[in-house]
Amino acid sequence: MAVAVLVLVCFASIAIGAKALPLSDVWHGLFHYTGGNDDVLVRQVRIPRTLLGLLVGAALGLAGAVMQALTRNPLAEPGILGVNAGASAAVVSAISFFGVTSLTGYVWFAFAGAAIVSVAVYFLGGSRSATPVRLALAGTAVTAALYGYVNAVQLLDSAALDRLRFWTVGSLASANTETVGKVWPFIALGVLLTVFIARPLNALEMGDDTARALGAHLTRTRVLAMLAVTLLCGAATAACGPIVFIGLMIPHLVRTLTGPDLRWILPYAAVLSPVLLLGADVVGRVIARPSELQVGIVTALIGGPVFIHLVRRKRMSQL
């Protein structure tokens, strides 16, 4: 069922956009390409955009699920814990101070920023004694500081502002086949790592002592989990900018359907997260025709109330 929904959303992403196209023209562009304007729009714009949405959505959903398991924090998410902000700050620095202009160049900065901030928030939140609230507060503080830095750099560097004004709100609009080709190997490696650590992460969620008793290697599992999150978030942020709440909402939804076993949560998150991302992208293209609303704004509008609901529910359960 989840795969069928994903297929439908992918077709909607190709068929629906800021420019309305009859389904016959979409079909012609898909299967009878002749090089006309509408064919080019379908083949060279909408299909790469949909493929990038698939990759980025899966990456963010998996990263959120891994972070929630690793920190035992139901509110963990790349956007909330500052991982996306770290990648964004590093990319902005690369563009403004080092003149990096290609995805191949600044994706490495994104990885470094994501990794540094992940470790910093973990220790600021209390490392092994961290509580969900402390981690969320640490992530929020770091995110605010880093986005303040990003905004300052853009205001001081008009050239950087022109290059980054759409990227910093999270957008699939600049997707092309080159972007997809450069990003997918990193995301694929991150996906393979999450599959490899699913079983020991399940044990780690039950506590360190239980995990040791079950034979899990705690340090290796934590290092591989952070590496997976860095690869997934770094590649996704480098390609599209910071997109928040995908990694928070989908793992929660999946957990209500499958239970706490990551061996089920991860594949479902990898399928349903692109559904949310591509669906939000389609909504953003439709409601602002002939322009479009960036997908990062749409997911934030959806995710904000969801986050408040989850925080209130978590607080009520602790009373």
PDB file of C-alpha atoms in Angstrom:
ATOM      1  CA  MET A   1       0.000   0.000   0.000  1.00  0.00           C
ATOM      2  CA  ALA A   2       2.765   2.448   0.948  1.00  0.00           C
ATOM      3  CA  VAL A   3       4.594   1.755  -2.318  1.00  0.00           C
ATOM      4  CA  ALA A   4       1.379   2.274  -4.304  1.00  0.00           C
ATOM      5  CA  VAL A   5       0.842   5.646  -2.626  1.00  0.00           C
ATOM      6  CA  LEU A   6       4.429   6.604  -3.432  1.00  0.00           C
ATOM      7  CA  VAL A   7       3.938   5.706  -7.104  1.00  0.00           C
ATOM      8  CA  LEU A   8       0.802   7.857  -7.268  1.00  0.00           C
ATOM      9  CA  VAL A   9       2.543  10.811  -5.645  1.00  0.00           C
ATOM     10  CA  CYS A  10       5.495  10.462  -8.043  1.00  0.00           C
ATOM     11  CA  PHE A  11       3.139  10.585 -11.009  1.00  0.00           C
ATOM     12  CA  ALA A  12       1.409  13.624  -9.496  1.00  0.00           C
ATOM     13  CA  SER A  13       4.805  15.311  -9.089  1.00  0.00           C
ATOM     14  CA  ILE A  14       5.504  14.764 -12.786  1.00  0.00           C
ATOM     15  CA  ALA A  15       2.021  15.673 -14.004  1.00  0.00           C
ATOM     16  CA  ILE A  16       1.239  18.683 -11.780  1.00  0.00           C
ATOM     17  CA  GLY A  17       3.301  21.827 -11.632  1.00  0.00           C
ATOM     18  CA  ALA A  18       3.346  25.597 -11.770  1.00  0.00           C
ATOM     19  CA  LYS A  19       2.485  25.264 -15.460  1.00  0.00           C
ATOM     20  CA  ALA A  20      -0.653  23.235 -16.069  1.00  0.00           C
ATOM     21  CA  LEU A  21      -0.204  20.478 -18.646  1.00  0.00           C
ATOM     22  CA  PRO A  22      -2.876  18.111 -20.031  1.00  0.00           C
ATOM     23  CA  LEU A  23      -2.266  14.491 -19.117  1.00  0.00           C
ATOM     24  CA  SER A  24      -1.860  13.680 -22.804  1.00  0.00           C
ATOM     25  CA  ASP A  25       1.110  16.075 -22.989  1.00  0.00           C
ATOM     26  CA  VAL A  26       2.624  14.567 -19.850  1.00  0.00           C
ATOM     27  CA  TRP A  27       2.247  11.081 -21.337  1.00  0.00           C
ATOM     28  CA  HIS A  28       3.811  12.275 -24.594  1.00  0.00           C
ATOM     29  CA  GLY A  29       6.785  13.730 -22.721  1.00  0.00           C
ATOM     30  CA  LEU A  30       7.287  10.495 -20.804  1.00  0.00           C
ATOM     31  CA  PHE A  31       7.020   7.968 -23.623  1.00  0.00           C
ATOM     32  CA  HIS A  32       7.116   9.819 -26.967  1.00  0.00           C
ATOM     33  CA  TYR A  33       9.773  12.473 -26.450  1.00  0.00           C
ATOM     34  CA  THR A  34      10.304  14.699 -29.500  1.00  0.00           C
ATOM     35  CA  GLY A  35      12.040  17.709 -27.937  1.00  0.00           C
ATOM     36  CA  GLY A  36       9.102  20.104 -27.730  1.00  0.00           C
ATOM     37  CA  ASN A  37       8.855  22.607 -24.880  1.00  0.00           C
ATOM     38  CA  ASP A  38       6.404  20.511 -22.890  1.00  0.00           C
ATOM     39  CA  ASP A  39       8.462  17.368 -23.483  1.00  0.00           C
ATOM     40  CA  VAL A  40      11.558  19.141 -22.174  1.00  0.00           C
ATOM     41  CA  LEU A  41       9.596  20.366 -19.131  1.00  0.00           C
ATOM     42  CA  VAL A  42       8.530  16.814 -18.301  1.00  0.00           C
ATOM     43  CA  ARG A  43      11.800  15.004 -19.040  1.00  0.00           C
ATOM     44  CA  GLN A  44      14.436  17.527 -17.980  1.00  0.00           C
ATOM     45  CA  VAL A  45      12.675  19.412 -15.175  1.00  0.00           C
ATOM     46  CA  ARG A  46       9.922  17.425 -13.527  1.00  0.00           C
ATOM     47  CA  ILE A  47      11.432  13.935 -13.665  1.00  0.00           C
ATOM     48  CA  PRO A  48      14.785  15.013 -12.093  1.00  0.00           C
ATOM     49  CA  ARG A  49      12.828  17.026  -9.523  1.00  0.00           C
ATOM     50  CA  THR A  50      10.782  13.965  -8.629  1.00  0.00           C
ATOM     51  CA  LEU A  51      13.864  11.735  -8.432  1.00  0.00           C
ATOM     52  CA  LEU A  52      15.615  14.216  -6.166  1.00  0.00           C
ATOM     53  CA  GLY A  53      12.498  14.407  -3.983  1.00  0.00           C
ATOM     54  CA  LEU A  54      12.554  10.618  -3.684  1.00  0.00           C
ATOM     55  CA  LEU A  55      16.196  10.601  -2.611  1.00  0.00           C
ATOM     56  CA  VAL A  56      15.996  13.548  -0.222  1.00  0.00           C
ATOM     57  CA  GLY A  57      12.714  12.418   1.328  1.00  0.00           C
ATOM     58  CA  ALA A  58      14.063   8.921   1.992  1.00  0.00           C
ATOM     59  CA  ALA A  59      17.304  10.374   3.397  1.00  0.00           C
ATOM     60  CA  LEU A  60      15.540  12.703   5.833  1.00  0.00           C
ATOM     61  CA  GLY A  61      13.059  10.063   6.981  1.00  0.00           C
ATOM     62  CA  LEU A  62      15.783   7.505   7.634  1.00  0.00           C
ATOM     63  CA  ALA A  63      17.972  10.079   9.388  1.00  0.00           C
ATOM     64  CA  GLY A  64      15.105  11.020  11.695  1.00  0.00           C
ATOM     65  CA  ALA A  65      14.376   7.386  12.562  1.00  0.00           C
ATOM     66  CA  VAL A  66      18.051   6.685  13.290  1.00  0.00           C
ATOM     67  CA  MET A  67      18.427   9.812  15.422  1.00  0.00           C
ATOM     68  CA  GLN A  68      15.343   8.968  17.474  1.00  0.00           C
ATOM     69  CA  ALA A  69      16.668   5.478  18.122  1.00  0.00           C
ATOM     70  CA  LEU A  70      20.218   6.617  18.837  1.00  0.00           C
ATOM     71  CA  THR A  71      19.249   9.337  21.327  1.00  0.00           C
ATOM     72  CA  ARG A  72      16.142   7.520  22.636  1.00  0.00           C
ATOM     73  CA  ASN A  73      14.440  10.833  22.015  1.00  0.00           C
ATOM     74  CA  PRO A  74      11.066  10.867  20.232  1.00  0.00           C
ATOM     75  CA  LEU A  75      11.604  14.528  19.323  1.00  0.00           C
ATOM     76  CA  ALA A  76      14.939  13.977  17.582  1.00  0.00           C
ATOM     77  CA  GLU A  77      15.022  15.190  13.995  1.00  0.00           C
ATOM     78  CA  PRO A  78      17.776  16.634  11.781  1.00  0.00           C
ATOM     79  CA  GLY A  79      16.128  20.056  11.703  1.00  0.00           C
ATOM     80  CA  ILE A  80      15.298  20.258  15.401  1.00  0.00           C
ATOM     81  CA  LEU A  81      18.684  18.999  16.605  1.00  0.00           C
ATOM     82  CA  GLY A  82      20.623  21.423  14.418  1.00  0.00           C
ATOM     83  CA  VAL A  83      22.078  18.946  11.914  1.00  0.00           C
ATOM     84  CA  ASN A  84      20.565  20.693   8.909  1.00  0.00           C
ATOM     85  CA  ALA A  85      21.600  24.082  10.321  1.00  0.00           C
ATOM     86  CA  GLY A  86      25.190  22.855  10.652  1.00  0.00           C
ATOM     87  CA  ALA A  87      25.228  21.672   7.051  1.00  0.00           C
ATOM     88  CA  SER A  88      23.678  24.959   5.912  1.00  0.00           C
ATOM     89  CA  ALA A  89      26.184  27.086   7.798  1.00  0.00           C
ATOM     90  CA  ALA A  90      29.067  25.104   6.328  1.00  0.00           C
ATOM     91  CA  VAL A  91      27.724  25.417   2.779  1.00  0.00           C
ATOM     92  CA  VAL A  92      27.135  29.161   3.161  1.00  0.00           C
ATOM     93  CA  SER A  93      30.717  29.535   4.423  1.00  0.00           C
ATOM     94  CA  ALA A  94      32.020  27.504   1.485  1.00  0.00           C
ATOM     95  CA  ILE A  95      30.173  29.677  -1.032  1.00  0.00           C
ATOM     96  CA  SER A  96      30.884  33.045   0.560  1.00  0.00           C
ATOM     97  CA  PHE A  97      34.460  32.635   1.824  1.00  0.00           C
ATOM     98  CA  PHE A  98      35.966  29.953  -0.402  1.00  0.00           C
ATOM     99  CA  GLY A  99      34.182  30.645  -3.690  1.00  0.00           C
ATOM    100  CA  VAL A 100      32.786  27.126  -3.980  1.00  0.00           C
ATOM    101  CA  THR A 101      29.920  27.050  -6.470  1.00  0.00           C
ATOM    102  CA  SER A 102      29.393  23.404  -7.403  1.00  0.00           C
ATOM    103  CA  LEU A 103      27.498  20.697  -5.558  1.00  0.00           C
ATOM    104  CA  THR A 104      30.555  18.447  -5.750  1.00  0.00           C
ATOM    105  CA  GLY A 105      32.555  21.089  -3.920  1.00  0.00           C
ATOM    106  CA  TYR A 106      30.258  22.077  -1.100  1.00  0.00           C
ATOM    107  CA  VAL A 107      28.729  18.677  -0.347  1.00  0.00           C
ATOM    108  CA  TRP A 108      31.887  17.938   1.665  1.00  0.00           C
ATOM    109  CA  PHE A 109      31.354  21.117   3.664  1.00  0.00           C
ATOM    110  CA  ALA A 110      27.784  19.985   4.319  1.00  0.00           C
ATOM    111  CA  PHE A 111      29.032  16.654   5.655  1.00  0.00           C
ATOM    112  CA  ALA A 112      31.530  18.368   7.949  1.00  0.00           C
ATOM    113  CA  GLY A 113      28.965  20.855   9.265  1.00  0.00           C
ATOM    114  CA  ALA A 114      26.388  18.135   9.901  1.00  0.00           C
ATOM    115  CA  ALA A 115      28.902  15.953  11.746  1.00  0.00           C
ATOM    116  CA  ILE A 116      30.298  18.737  13.946  1.00  0.00           C
ATOM    117  CA  VAL A 117      26.885  19.996  14.999  1.00  0.00           C
ATOM    118  CA  SER A 118      25.580  16.471  15.652  1.00  0.00           C
ATOM    119  CA  VAL A 119      28.405  15.841  18.105  1.00  0.00           C
ATOM    120  CA  ALA A 120      28.113  19.315  19.653  1.00  0.00           C
ATOM    121  CA  VAL A 121      24.370  19.028  20.318  1.00  0.00           C
ATOM    122  CA  TYR A 122      24.809  15.536  21.741  1.00  0.00           C
ATOM    123  CA  PHE A 123      27.352  16.765  24.296  1.00  0.00           C
ATOM    124  CA  LEU A 124      25.540  20.038  25.025  1.00  0.00           C
ATOM    125  CA  GLY A 125      22.421  18.028  25.735  1.00  0.00           C
ATOM    126  CA  GLY A 126      24.232  15.904  28.300  1.00  0.00           C
ATOM    127  CA  SER A 127      25.595  13.059  26.110  1.00  0.00           C
ATOM    128  CA  ARG A 128      24.552   9.737  27.686  1.00  0.00           C
ATOM    129  CA  SER A 129      22.508  11.467  30.403  1.00  0.00           C
ATOM    130  CA  ALA A 130      20.669  13.621  27.879  1.00  0.00           C
ATOM    131  CA  THR A 131      16.895  13.898  28.127  1.00  0.00           C
ATOM    132  CA  PRO A 132      14.591  14.610  25.157  1.00  0.00           C
ATOM    133  CA  VAL A 133      13.914  18.134  26.419  1.00  0.00           C
ATOM    134  CA  ARG A 134      17.597  18.943  26.961  1.00  0.00           C
ATOM    135  CA  LEU A 135      18.526  17.708  23.497  1.00  0.00           C
ATOM    136  CA  ALA A 136      15.677  19.663  21.921  1.00  0.00           C
ATOM    137  CA  LEU A 137      16.734  22.818  23.780  1.00  0.00           C
ATOM    138  CA  ALA A 138      20.391  22.353  22.816  1.00  0.00           C
ATOM    139  CA  GLY A 139      19.427  21.766  19.195  1.00  0.00           C
ATOM    140  CA  THR A 140      17.138  24.775  19.140  1.00  0.00           C
ATOM    141  CA  ALA A 141      19.835  27.027  20.596  1.00  0.00           C
ATOM    142  CA  VAL A 142      22.483  25.815  18.144  1.00  0.00           C
ATOM    143  CA  THR A 143      20.056  26.102  15.224  1.00  0.00           C
ATOM    144  CA  ALA A 144      19.149  29.688  16.142  1.00  0.00           C
ATOM    145  CA  ALA A 145      22.814  30.668  16.422  1.00  0.00           C
ATOM    146  CA  LEU A 146      23.779  29.040  13.125  1.00  0.00           C
ATOM    147  CA  TYR A 147      20.871  30.487  11.164  1.00  0.00           C
ATOM    148  CA  GLY A 148      21.735  33.891  12.627  1.00  0.00           C
ATOM    149  CA  TYR A 149      25.225  33.365  11.213  1.00  0.00           C
ATOM    150  CA  VAL A 150      23.797  32.265   7.840  1.00  0.00           C
ATOM    151  CA  ASN A 151      21.590  35.369   7.631  1.00  0.00           C
ATOM    152  CA  ALA A 152      24.495  37.644   8.598  1.00  0.00           C
ATOM    153  CA  VAL A 153      26.738  36.182   5.893  1.00  0.00           C
ATOM    154  CA  GLN A 154      24.049  36.617   3.258  1.00  0.00           C
ATOM    155  CA  LEU A 155      23.391  40.228   4.250  1.00  0.00           C
ATOM    156  CA  LEU A 156      27.095  41.040   4.109  1.00  0.00           C
ATOM    157  CA  ASP A 157      27.670  39.189   0.819  1.00  0.00           C
ATOM    158  CA  SER A 158      25.140  40.154  -1.832  1.00  0.00           C
ATOM    159  CA  ALA A 159      26.505  37.587  -4.279  1.00  0.00           C
ATOM    160  CA  ALA A 160      25.975  34.839  -1.721  1.00  0.00           C
ATOM    161  CA  LEU A 161      22.486  36.162  -1.058  1.00  0.00           C
ATOM    162  CA  ASP A 162      21.572  35.866  -4.740  1.00  0.00           C
ATOM    163  CA  ARG A 163      22.838  32.269  -4.882  1.00  0.00           C
ATOM    164  CA  LEU A 164      21.312  31.158  -1.612  1.00  0.00           C
ATOM    165  CA  ARG A 165      18.011  32.973  -1.172  1.00  0.00           C
ATOM    166  CA  PHE A 166      15.972  30.002  -2.422  1.00  0.00           C
ATOM    167  CA  TRP A 167      18.342  27.286  -1.219  1.00  0.00           C
ATOM    168  CA  THR A 168      18.219  28.373   2.435  1.00  0.00           C
ATOM    169  CA  VAL A 169      14.441  27.836   2.705  1.00  0.00           C
ATOM    170  CA  GLY A 170      14.624  24.337   1.204  1.00  0.00           C
ATOM    171  CA  SER A 171      13.641  23.813  -2.411  1.00  0.00           C
ATOM    172  CA  LEU A 172      13.588  21.171  -5.135  1.00  0.00           C
ATOM    173  CA  ALA A 173      13.274  23.817  -7.851  1.00  0.00           C
ATOM    174  CA  SER A 174      16.920  23.660  -8.948  1.00  0.00           C
ATOM    175  CA  ALA A 175      16.923  19.873  -9.385  1.00  0.00           C
ATOM    176  CA  ASN A 176      18.521  18.434 -12.511  1.00  0.00           C
ATOM    177  CA  THR A 177      20.044  15.160 -13.608  1.00  0.00           C
ATOM    178  CA  GLU A 178      23.529  16.305 -12.577  1.00  0.00           C
ATOM    179  CA  THR A 179      22.374  16.989  -9.009  1.00  0.00           C
ATOM    180  CA  VAL A 180      20.677  13.594  -8.791  1.00  0.00           C
ATOM    181  CA  GLY A 181      23.774  11.870 -10.167  1.00  0.00           C
ATOM    182  CA  LYS A 182      26.092  13.502  -7.631  1.00  0.00           C
ATOM    183  CA  VAL A 183      23.887  13.014  -4.576  1.00  0.00           C
ATOM    184  CA  TRP A 184      22.578   9.473  -4.907  1.00  0.00           C
ATOM    185  CA  PRO A 185      25.869   7.619  -4.097  1.00  0.00           C
ATOM    186  CA  PHE A 186      26.134   9.374  -0.718  1.00  0.00           C
ATOM    187  CA  ILE A 187      22.499   8.720   0.133  1.00  0.00           C
ATOM    188  CA  ALA A 188      22.798   5.096  -1.012  1.00  0.00           C
ATOM    189  CA  LEU A 189      25.780   4.603   1.315  1.00  0.00           C
ATOM    190  CA  GLY A 190      23.819   6.157   4.172  1.00  0.00           C
ATOM    191  CA  VAL A 191      20.893   3.834   3.456  1.00  0.00           C
ATOM    192  CA  LEU A 192      23.177   0.783   3.499  1.00  0.00           C
ATOM    193  CA  LEU A 193      24.591   1.862   6.859  1.00  0.00           C
ATOM    194  CA  THR A 194      21.113   2.227   8.369  1.00  0.00           C
ATOM    195  CA  VAL A 195      20.215  -1.273   7.193  1.00  0.00           C
ATOM    196  CA  PHE A 196      23.443  -2.638   8.698  1.00  0.00           C
ATOM    197  CA  ILE A 197      22.855  -1.059  12.134  1.00  0.00           C
ATOM    198  CA  ALA A 198      19.092  -1.632  12.413  1.00  0.00           C
ATOM    199  CA  ARG A 199      19.434  -4.678  14.700  1.00  0.00           C
ATOM    200  CA  PRO A 200      22.038  -3.212  17.125  1.00  0.00           C
ATOM    201  CA  LEU A 201      20.085   0.072  17.224  1.00  0.00           C
ATOM    202  CA  ASN A 202      17.038  -1.901  18.311  1.00  0.00           C
ATOM    203  CA  ALA A 203      19.094  -3.255  21.192  1.00  0.00           C
ATOM    204  CA  LEU A 204      20.524   0.189  21.994  1.00  0.00           C
ATOM    205  CA  GLU A 205      17.014   1.629  22.394  1.00  0.00           C
ATOM    206  CA  MET A 206      16.484  -0.721  25.351  1.00  0.00           C
ATOM    207  CA  GLY A 207      19.461   0.741  27.250  1.00  0.00           C
ATOM    208  CA  ASP A 208      23.211   0.241  27.263  1.00  0.00           C
ATOM    209  CA  ASP A 209      23.224  -2.684  29.697  1.00  0.00           C
ATOM    210  CA  THR A 210      20.562  -4.574  27.768  1.00  0.00           C
ATOM    211  CA  ALA A 211      22.320  -3.839  24.480  1.00  0.00           C
ATOM    212  CA  ARG A 212      25.605  -5.255  25.828  1.00  0.00           C
ATOM    213  CA  ALA A 213      23.798  -8.342  27.078  1.00  0.00           C
ATOM    214  CA  LEU A 214      22.349  -8.836  23.589  1.00  0.00           C
ATOM    215  CA  GLY A 215      25.824  -8.615  22.059  1.00  0.00           C
ATOM    216  CA  ALA A 216      25.610  -5.117  20.524  1.00  0.00           C
ATOM    217  CA  HIS A 217      28.857  -3.186  20.111  1.00  0.00           C
ATOM    218  CA  LEU A 218      27.809   0.196  21.553  1.00  0.00           C
ATOM    219  CA  THR A 219      30.646   2.429  20.351  1.00  0.00           C
ATOM    220  CA  ARG A 220      30.652   1.008  16.831  1.00  0.00           C
ATOM    221  CA  THR A 221      26.881   1.294  16.590  1.00  0.00           C
ATOM    222  CA  ARG A 222      26.899   4.932  17.718  1.00  0.00           C
ATOM    223  CA  VAL A 223      29.729   5.865  15.350  1.00  0.00           C
ATOM    224  CA  LEU A 224      28.075   4.162  12.367  1.00  0.00           C
ATOM    225  CA  ALA A 225      24.733   5.735  13.240  1.00  0.00           C
ATOM    226  CA  MET A 226      26.257   9.224  13.340  1.00  0.00           C
ATOM    227  CA  LEU A 227      28.064   8.515  10.073  1.00  0.00           C
ATOM    228  CA  ALA A 228      24.783   7.438   8.460  1.00  0.00           C
ATOM    229  CA  VAL A 229      22.993  10.575   9.707  1.00  0.00           C
ATOM    230  CA  THR A 230      25.848  12.762   8.464  1.00  0.00           C
ATOM    231  CA  LEU A 231      25.788  11.197   4.994  1.00  0.00           C
ATOM    232  CA  LEU A 232      22.008  11.356   4.685  1.00  0.00           C
ATOM    233  CA  CYS A 233      21.543  14.876   6.053  1.00  0.00           C
ATOM    234  CA  GLY A 234      24.670  16.304   4.459  1.00  0.00           C
ATOM    235  CA  ALA A 235      23.769  15.084   0.975  1.00  0.00           C
ATOM    236  CA  ALA A 236      20.106  16.095   1.302  1.00  0.00           C
ATOM    237  CA  THR A 237      20.935  19.573   2.600  1.00  0.00           C
ATOM    238  CA  ALA A 238      23.645  20.152   0.009  1.00  0.00           C
ATOM    239  CA  ALA A 239      21.197  19.298  -2.770  1.00  0.00           C
ATOM    240  CA  CYS A 240      18.070  21.109  -1.574  1.00  0.00           C
ATOM    241  CA  GLY A 241      18.851  23.246   1.435  1.00  0.00           C
ATOM    242  CA  PRO A 242      17.457  22.658   4.931  1.00  0.00           C
ATOM    243  CA  ILE A 243      14.058  20.930   4.925  1.00  0.00           C
ATOM    244  CA  VAL A 244      12.640  20.386   8.398  1.00  0.00           C
ATOM    245  CA  PHE A 245      10.126  18.112  10.131  1.00  0.00           C
ATOM    246  CA  ILE A 246      10.163  15.284   7.553  1.00  0.00           C
ATOM    247  CA  GLY A 247      12.362  13.217   9.865  1.00  0.00           C
ATOM    248  CA  LEU A 248      10.147  14.003  12.850  1.00  0.00           C
ATOM    249  CA  MET A 249       6.684  13.320  11.474  1.00  0.00           C
ATOM    250  CA  ILE A 250       7.179  10.182   9.389  1.00  0.00           C
ATOM    251  CA  PRO A 251       8.971   7.972  11.968  1.00  0.00           C
ATOM    252  CA  HIS A 252       6.218   8.820  14.466  1.00  0.00           C
ATOM    253  CA  LEU A 253       3.536   7.891  11.952  1.00  0.00           C
ATOM    254  CA  VAL A 254       5.326   4.674  10.995  1.00  0.00           C
ATOM    255  CA  ARG A 255       5.865   3.687  14.631  1.00  0.00           C
ATOM    256  CA  THR A 256       2.098   3.726  15.215  1.00  0.00           C
ATOM    257  CA  LEU A 257       1.709   1.285  12.317  1.00  0.00           C
ATOM    258  CA  THR A 258       4.652  -1.074  12.824  1.00  0.00           C
ATOM    259  CA  GLY A 259       5.647  -0.807  16.468  1.00  0.00           C
ATOM    260  CA  PRO A 260       9.172  -0.003  17.704  1.00  0.00           C
ATOM    261  CA  ASP A 261      11.149  -2.467  15.552  1.00  0.00           C
ATOM    262  CA  LEU A 262      13.554  -0.479  13.357  1.00  0.00           C
ATOM    263  CA  ARG A 263      13.682  -3.316  10.841  1.00  0.00           C
ATOM    264  CA  TRP A 264      10.126  -2.266   9.926  1.00  0.00           C
ATOM    265  CA  ILE A 265      10.347   1.443  10.727  1.00  0.00           C
ATOM    266  CA  LEU A 266      13.290   2.099   8.387  1.00  0.00           C
ATOM    267  CA  PRO A 267      11.799   0.694   5.148  1.00  0.00           C
ATOM    268  CA  TYR A 268       8.419   2.303   5.810  1.00  0.00           C
ATOM    269  CA  ALA A 269      10.104   5.639   6.592  1.00  0.00           C
ATOM    270  CA  ALA A 270      12.125   5.393   3.377  1.00  0.00           C
ATOM    271  CA  VAL A 271       8.882   4.982   1.389  1.00  0.00           C
ATOM    272  CA  LEU A 272       6.529   7.374   3.211  1.00  0.00           C
ATOM    273  CA  SER A 273       8.953  10.279   3.707  1.00  0.00           C
ATOM    274  CA  PRO A 274       9.191  10.944  -0.064  1.00  0.00           C
ATOM    275  CA  VAL A 275       5.375  10.806  -0.144  1.00  0.00           C
ATOM    276  CA  LEU A 276       5.233  13.718   2.298  1.00  0.00           C
ATOM    277  CA  LEU A 277       8.052  15.668   0.632  1.00  0.00           C
ATOM    278  CA  LEU A 278       6.780  15.277  -2.934  1.00  0.00           C
ATOM    279  CA  GLY A 279       3.198  15.906  -1.815  1.00  0.00           C
ATOM    280  CA  ALA A 280       4.278  19.141  -0.119  1.00  0.00           C
ATOM    281  CA  ASP A 281       6.226  20.104  -3.246  1.00  0.00           C
ATOM    282  CA  VAL A 282       3.144  19.574  -5.433  1.00  0.00           C
ATOM    283  CA  VAL A 283       1.039  21.679  -3.042  1.00  0.00           C
ATOM    284  CA  GLY A 284       3.642  24.454  -3.143  1.00  0.00           C
ATOM    285  CA  ARG A 285       3.603  24.480  -6.945  1.00  0.00           C
ATOM    286  CA  VAL A 286      -0.184  24.567  -7.171  1.00  0.00           C
ATOM    287  CA  ILE A 287      -1.209  27.128  -4.537  1.00  0.00           C
ATOM    288  CA  ALA A 288       1.120  29.870  -5.820  1.00  0.00           C
ATOM    289  CA  ARG A 289       0.690  29.515  -9.598  1.00  0.00           C
ATOM    290  CA  PRO A 290       2.254  30.723 -11.820  1.00  0.00           C
ATOM    291  CA  SER A 291       5.028  30.974  -9.224  1.00  0.00           C
ATOM    292  CA  GLU A 292       5.624  28.402  -6.491  1.00  0.00           C
ATOM    293  CA  LEU A 293       6.077  28.104  -2.745  1.00  0.00           C
ATOM    294  CA  GLN A 294       9.285  26.340  -1.714  1.00  0.00           C
ATOM    295  CA  VAL A 295       8.800  22.877  -0.254  1.00  0.00           C
ATOM    296  CA  GLY A 296      10.741  23.788   2.899  1.00  0.00           C
ATOM    297  CA  ILE A 297       8.105  26.407   3.723  1.00  0.00           C
ATOM    298  CA  VAL A 298       5.241  23.964   3.150  1.00  0.00           C
ATOM    299  CA  THR A 299       6.778  21.247   5.341  1.00  0.00           C
ATOM    300  CA  ALA A 300       7.444  23.819   8.080  1.00  0.00           C
ATOM    301  CA  LEU A 301       3.807  24.958   7.979  1.00  0.00           C
ATOM    302  CA  ILE A 302       2.697  21.336   8.301  1.00  0.00           C
ATOM    303  CA  GLY A 303       5.360  20.269  10.780  1.00  0.00           C
ATOM    304  CA  GLY A 304       5.096  23.166  13.255  1.00  0.00           C
ATOM    305  CA  PRO A 305       1.666  22.175  14.626  1.00  0.00           C
ATOM    306  CA  VAL A 306       2.676  18.502  14.594  1.00  0.00           C
ATOM    307  CA  PHE A 307       5.774  19.269  16.670  1.00  0.00           C
ATOM    308  CA  ILE A 308       3.735  21.274  19.196  1.00  0.00           C
ATOM    309  CA  HIS A 309       1.282  18.382  19.477  1.00  0.00           C
ATOM    310  CA  LEU A 310       4.082  15.870  20.074  1.00  0.00           C
ATOM    311  CA  VAL A 311       5.728  18.073  22.725  1.00  0.00           C
ATOM    312  CA  ARG A 312       2.408  18.536  24.542  1.00  0.00           C
ATOM    313  CA  ARG A 313       1.678  14.809  24.398  1.00  0.00           C
ATOM    314  CA  LYS A 314       5.163  13.994  25.698  1.00  0.00           C
ATOM    315  CA  ARG A 315       4.738  16.497  28.538  1.00  0.00           C
ATOM    316  CA  MET A 316       1.312  15.142  29.495  1.00  0.00           C
ATOM    317  CA  SER A 317       2.682  11.579  29.580  1.00  0.00           C
ATOM    318  CA  GLN A 318       5.329  12.691  32.100  1.00  0.00           C
ATOM    319  CA  LEU A 319       2.803  14.289  34.499  1.00  0.00           C
TER     320      LEU A 319
END
